[in-house]
Amino acid sequence: MSSNTPKFGVDLITFYNPSFWNLPDESAIQELSDRDPDAIWRKILDSAAAAGVTSLEVTFGPADIGSIRRAFGSATEFKKELDGRGMELKSAFYLEGSWEPDADRGEIADSAAAYARFIKEAGGDVLVAAPPMRTTWNAEPPQFNDFDFLKNVADIAHVVGHASLQEGVTTALHTEAHSTFCTARDVDLLMALTDPLFVSLCPDTGHLALAGGEPTQIVSRHRERVVISHWKDATGPAPLRVPIDDSIHDSHREYFRRVGAGSVDWFAWGRLMREIGFTDLALLELDAVADPVTEITAAREFIEQSLSTVFP
């Protein structure tokens, strides 16, 4: 592997398939986390190491910040465990707070600061936040993702970004399919509405492809905002005019593929990452797959071998 090839990370949603745990459903994984968080973390960390991954992004449960506290006692002790394994926490997904216009900005700031403090104490430096999901296209009344709507999202993103920076952690907005931050136009508008000193970008190649965009073209326009990126593939665009409810994230999974097994132009993406000097970390992700070690290993090997001309 070239010295210029990125380090590899993984978002922990990759390990959330019940088959991986020999359990009947996702609620059973959460029950295991509540009962025996050590078992959850031991298997995840062992599996990440087996896939050649050294950096982690923590997300929602069962392997969330709450489970870290139950298993290790504190962010500092978690960092010690990772240090001993030659691993690191890079980032964590922030799912607290609210994007509602009347949300208490002070409460949001306090929540984001506490979350960022944990990230920093555990060795990370990025808080990933996801703007709200869209409303189903035929809902009454309709919710248009227009300037006024995204101006409120930007205002709250500024609150989160300012609070996290006080703890030494950068806030980055994640591009989630069927959210208010998924199409090329969404990204352009919300990036224009947010101050780059406080709000950065976490592009997700798979989600951008699902929303009908070409990831490299979209991100190239905002290259100076990228502080972390999620590398995953997709078969192609998914329908946008579908019911958007609690099942929408599960419905995405049929379109997602590991890096190199879908429609994303990885050579163009790799060249862009090299051009902007963002070659330190490739955060691999594939939502809740049954054999995450095999899938992440294959994604890593694709980058190491097929993109060797991009990262000479």
C-alpha positions as a printed NumPy array, in Angstrom:
array([[  0.   ,   0.   ,   0.   ],
       [  1.287,   3.447,  -0.892],
       [  2.184,   5.828,   1.886],
       [ -0.316,   8.222,   0.292],
       [ -3.217,   5.786,   0.513],
       [ -5.76 ,   6.936,   3.128],
       [ -6.142,   5.406,   6.531],
       [ -9.38 ,   3.48 ,   6.716],
       [-12.261,   4.097,   9.051],
       [-15.769,   2.733,   9.413],
       [-19.121,   4.072,  10.534],
       [-20.462,   1.641,  13.109],
       [-23.869,   1.331,  11.438],
       [-22.019,  -1.145,   9.217],
       [-22.156,  -3.661,  12.093],
       [-25.884,  -3.376,  12.851],
       [-27.259,  -6.335,  10.89 ],
       [-28.948,  -8.884,  13.212],
       [-27.402, -11.777,  11.254],
       [-23.944, -10.56 ,  12.219],
       [-24.958, -10.986,  15.862],
       [-26.97 , -14.187,  15.38 ],
       [-29.976, -12.316,  16.74 ],
       [-33.537, -12.079,  15.389],
       [-33.814,  -8.311,  14.893],
       [-32.239,  -4.942,  15.599],
       [-34.103,  -4.507,  18.873],
       [-32.371,  -7.642,  20.138],
       [-28.989,  -6.04 ,  19.393],
       [-30.03 ,  -3.038,  21.475],
       [-31.136,  -5.35 ,  24.279],
       [-27.716,  -7.011,  24.177],
       [-26.075,  -3.592,  24.339],
       [-28.169,  -2.666,  27.37 ],
       [-27.402,  -5.965,  29.084],
       [-23.794,  -6.555,  28.048],
       [-22.196,  -3.525,  26.365],
       [-18.768,  -5.137,  26.67 ],
       [-19.897,  -7.89 ,  24.287],
       [-21.055,  -5.312,  21.736],
       [-17.832,  -3.37 ,  21.796],
       [-15.533,  -6.372,  21.907],
       [-17.08 ,  -7.824,  18.751],
       [-17.187,  -4.499,  16.902],
       [-13.589,  -3.587,  17.705],
       [-12.306,  -7.079,  16.906],
       [-14.207,  -7.067,  13.602],
       [-13.032,  -3.59 ,  12.621],
       [ -9.445,  -4.661,  13.249],
       [ -9.973,  -7.81 ,  11.179],
       [-11.152,  -5.631,   8.275],
       [ -8.02 ,  -3.47 ,   8.452],
       [ -9.786,  -0.45 ,   9.905],
       [ -8.15 ,   1.891,  12.419],
       [-10.606,   4.822,  12.703],
       [-14.19 ,   4.792,  13.948],
       [-17.306,   6.904,  13.64 ],
       [-19.806,   6.315,  16.424],
       [-23.455,   6.705,  15.504],
       [-26.823,   5.866,  17.105],
       [-27.352,   2.757,  19.251],
       [-26.615,   0.024,  19.964],
       [-22.952,   1.158,  19.752],
       [-23.468,   4.793,  20.7  ],
       [-21.995,   7.131,  23.27 ],
       [-24.331,   5.764,  25.929],
       [-23.036,   2.24 ,  25.366],
       [-19.454,   3.539,  25.524],
       [-20.168,   4.941,  28.969],
       [-21.731,   1.65 ,  30.075],
       [-18.876,  -0.446,  28.718],
       [-15.85 ,   1.718,  29.522],
       [-17.07 ,   4.217,  32.084],
       [-15.896,   7.349,  30.287],
       [-14.607,   8.802,  27.036],
       [-11.082,   8.763,  28.445],
       [-11.208,   5.043,  29.209],
       [-12.632,   4.372,  25.753],
       [ -9.693,   6.241,  24.242],
       [ -7.299,   4.098,  26.28 ],
       [ -8.924,   0.962,  24.863],
       [ -8.619,   2.271,  21.312],
       [ -5.028,   3.384,  21.873],
       [ -4.153,  -0.108,  23.03 ],
       [ -5.563,  -1.519,  19.807],
       [ -3.835,   1.015,  17.558],
       [ -7.221,   2.558,  16.766],
       [ -8.86 ,   5.954,  17.157],
       [-12.214,   7.642,  17.318],
       [-12.534,  10.126,  14.465],
       [-16.102,  11.322,  14.712],
       [-19.555,  10.799,  16.153],
       [-23.026,  11.348,  14.738],
       [-25.013,  13.953,  16.675],
       [-28.711,  13.047,  16.832],
       [-29.793,  15.162,  19.796],
       [-31.405,  18.576,  19.722],
       [-34.069,  19.723,  17.287],
       [-34.297,  21.443,  13.909],
       [-37.684,  22.999,  14.675],
       [-37.881,  26.796,  14.272],
       [-38.995,  27.263,  17.882],
       [-36.337,  24.948,  19.34 ],
       [-34.505,  26.371,  22.348],
       [-31.147,  27.493,  20.977],
       [-29.563,  27.488,  24.433],
       [-30.533,  23.868,  25.026],
       [-29.178,  22.91 ,  21.609],
       [-25.887,  24.671,  22.324],
       [-25.524,  22.94 ,  25.694],
       [-26.335,  19.543,  24.194],
       [-23.928,  19.99 ,  21.278],
       [-21.162,  21.202,  23.586],
       [-21.535,  18.169,  25.858],
       [-21.515,  15.828,  22.869],
       [-18.464,  17.534,  21.377],
       [-16.686,  17.383,  24.725],
       [-17.143,  13.618,  24.779],
       [-15.831,  13.335,  21.217],
       [-12.756,  15.364,  22.094],
       [-12.042,  13.421,  25.288],
       [-12.31 ,  10.176,  23.306],
       [ -9.769,  11.448,  20.763],
       [-12.068,  12.604,  17.961],
       [-12.408,  15.967,  16.259],
       [-15.582,  15.903,  14.123],
       [-19.259,  16.078,  15.092],
       [-21.42 ,  14.89 ,  12.191],
       [-24.946,  16.327,  12.068],
       [-27.779,  15.403,   9.717],
       [-30.266,  18.107,   8.653],
       [-33.925,  17.072,   8.937],
       [-35.61 ,  14.661,   6.583],
       [-37.913,  15.915,   3.874],
       [-41.673,  15.59 ,   4.233],
       [-43.41 ,  13.183,   1.833],
       [-44.073,  14.994,  -1.435],
       [-47.893,  14.732,  -1.254],
       [-48.246,  15.617,   2.433],
       [-50.803,  18.262,   3.389],
       [-49.808,  20.937,   3.936],
       [-46.689,  20.557,   1.807],
       [-43.313,  21.432,   3.285],
       [-41.142,  23.078,   0.66 ],
       [-37.397,  22.85 ,   1.131],
       [-36.995,  26.499,   0.218],
       [-34.803,  29.387,   1.32 ],
       [-36.802,  30.146,   4.465],
       [-36.858,  26.512,   5.576],
       [-33.138,  26.021,   5.042],
       [-32.361,  29.386,   6.648],
       [-33.702,  27.96 ,   9.918],
       [-31.64 ,  24.799,   9.416],
       [-28.575,  26.968,   8.845],
       [-29.278,  28.982,  11.996],
       [-29.38 ,  25.832,  14.117],
       [-26.31 ,  24.414,  12.361],
       [-24.497,  27.602,  13.358],
       [-25.518,  27.081,  16.996],
       [-24.224,  23.504,  16.928],
       [-21.069,  24.48 ,  15.058],
       [-20.242,  27.332,  17.411],
       [-20.802,  25.149,  20.477],
       [-18.692,  22.272,  19.162],
       [-15.819,  24.571,  18.196],
       [-15.554,  25.769,  21.784],
       [-14.643,  22.156,  22.616],
       [-12.16 ,  21.821,  19.746],
       [-14.512,  19.809,  17.525],
       [-15.693,  20.713,  14.002],
       [-19.336,  20.288,  12.981],
       [-19.931,  18.771,   9.528],
       [-23.311,  18.346,   7.82 ],
       [-24.056,  14.904,   6.375],
       [-25.766,  14.444,   3.004],
       [-28.611,  11.996,   3.67 ],
       [-30.878,  10.791,   0.844],
       [-34.493,  12.021,   1.181],
       [-33.376,  14.683,   3.638],
       [-33.38 ,  18.441,   3.185],
       [-29.667,  18.15 ,   2.374],
       [-29.382,  15.539,  -0.369],
       [-29.748,  16.964,  -3.878],
       [-27.115,  19.064,  -5.61 ],
       [-29.322,  22.121,  -5.161],
       [-29.813,  21.39 ,  -1.442],
       [-26.076,  21.159,  -0.865],
       [-25.368,  24.341,  -2.806],
       [-28.028,  26.331,  -0.948],
       [-27.277,  25.157,   2.592],
       [-23.545,  25.568,   2.087],
       [-24.229,  29.128,   0.899],
       [-26.361,  29.816,   3.98 ],
       [-23.824,  28.531,   6.499],
       [-20.635,  30.206,   7.65 ],
       [-17.641,  28.027,   6.702],
       [-15.884,  29.038,   9.904],
       [-18.548,  27.188,  11.894],
       [-20.106,  24.594,   9.578],
       [-18.245,  22.091,   7.4  ],
       [-19.292,  19.282,   5.065],
       [-19.479,  15.502,   5.421],
       [-20.371,  14.251,   1.93 ],
       [-21.711,  10.718,   1.692],
       [-21.109,   9.394,  -1.82 ],
       [-23.785,   6.713,  -1.577],
       [-26.514,   9.061,  -0.397],
       [-25.62 ,  11.69 ,  -2.997],
       [-25.891,   9.031,  -5.704],
       [-29.262,   7.882,  -4.33 ],
       [-30.513,  11.461,  -4.62 ],
       [-29.554,  11.526,  -8.306],
       [-26.356,  13.52 ,  -7.979],
       [-22.813,  12.936,  -9.157],
       [-20.826,  13.053,  -5.901],
       [-17.58 ,  14.379,  -7.348],
       [-19.25 ,  17.243,  -9.204],
       [-21.316,  18.298,  -6.19 ],
       [-18.497,  18.145,  -3.677],
       [-15.999,  19.805,  -6.006],
       [-17.99 ,  23.037,  -5.669],
       [-17.564,  22.914,  -1.887],
       [-14.161,  21.294,  -1.662],
       [-12.882,  23.702,   0.983],
       [-15.68 ,  22.614,   3.362],
       [-14.852,  18.884,   3.488],
       [-13.491,  17.67 ,   6.834],
       [-14.675,  14.055,   6.649],
       [-16.434,  11.929,   4.026],
       [-18.382,   8.678,   3.963],
       [-17.263,   6.319,   1.205],
       [-19.979,   3.965,   0.006],
       [-21.425,   2.989,  -3.336],
       [-24.949,   2.776,  -4.719],
       [-26.696,   1.131,  -7.636],
       [-27.938,   4.523,  -8.795],
       [-30.714,   7.013,  -8.052],
       [-33.631,   6.031,  -5.826],
       [-37.14 ,   7.449,  -6.314],
       [-37.534,  10.777,  -4.506],
       [-41.34 ,  10.89 ,  -4.467],
       [-41.866,   8.081,  -1.97 ],
       [-43.359,   7.994,   1.537],
       [-40.83 ,   9.411,   3.982],
       [-41.32 ,   7.866,   7.401],
       [-39.362,   5.829,   9.933],
       [-38.773,   3.105,   7.328],
       [-37.035,   5.338,   4.788],
       [-33.53 ,   4.593,   6.063],
       [-34.129,   0.847,   5.847],
       [-35.387,   1.255,   2.273],
       [-32.074,   2.863,   1.309],
       [-30.203,  -0.336,   2.038],
       [-31.35 ,  -2.16 ,  -1.092],
       [-29.574,   0.494,  -3.177],
       [-26.301,   0.66 ,  -1.26 ],
       [-23.203,  -1.281,  -2.249],
       [-19.649,  -1.44 ,  -0.976],
       [-17.073,   0.845,  -2.553],
       [-16.335,  -0.35 ,  -6.087],
       [-19.53 ,  -2.372,  -6.546],
       [-21.941,   0.323,  -7.718],
       [-22.313,   3.393,  -9.907],
       [-20.   ,   5.914,  -8.197],
       [-16.977,   7.02 , -10.241],
       [-14.297,   6.272,  -7.657],
       [-11.439,   7.374,  -9.862],
       [-12.956,  10.856, -10.154],
       [-13.728,  10.878,  -6.436],
       [-10.215,   9.801,  -5.509],
       [ -8.678,  12.454,  -7.754],
       [-10.851,  15.114,  -6.123],
       [ -9.799,  14.   ,  -2.647],
       [ -6.164,  14.177,  -3.763],
       [ -6.624,  17.622,  -5.336],
       [ -8.089,  19.103,  -2.176],
       [ -5.49 ,  17.42 ,   0.012],
       [ -8.024,  15.217,   1.749],
       [ -6.257,  11.867,   1.586],
       [ -5.742,  11.091,   5.263],
       [ -8.901,   9.06 ,   5.878],
       [-11.447,   7.066,   3.89 ],
       [-14.396,   6.386,   6.183],
       [-16.01 ,   3.266,   4.752],
       [-19.668,   2.528,   5.345],
       [-22.349,   0.076,   4.271],
       [-25.549,   0.16 ,   6.263],
       [-26.141,  -2.926,   8.419],
       [-24.611,  -5.685,   6.29 ],
       [-24.63 ,  -9.335,   7.313],
       [-20.884,  -9.831,   6.772],
       [-19.265,  -6.478,   7.531],
       [-15.705,  -7.796,   7.774],
       [-15.827,  -9.218,   4.246],
       [-17.545,  -6.142,   2.788],
       [-15.26 ,  -3.586,   4.435],
       [-12.178,  -5.624,   3.57 ],
       [-13.286,  -5.718,  -0.074],
       [-13.89 ,  -1.956,  -0.072],
       [-10.479,  -1.305,   1.449],
       [ -8.733,  -3.596,  -1.02 ],
       [-10.52 ,  -1.932,  -3.94 ],
       [ -9.136,   1.446,  -2.875],
       [ -5.655,   0.077,  -2.22 ],
       [ -5.45 ,  -1.799,  -5.521],
       [ -7.752,  -0.171,  -8.062],
       [ -7.07 ,   3.399,  -6.966],
       [ -3.316,   2.955,  -6.703],
       [ -2.862,   5.313,  -9.673],
       [ -4.886,   7.97 ,  -7.865],
       [ -2.889,   7.626,  -4.654],
       [  0.586,   6.948,  -6.089]])
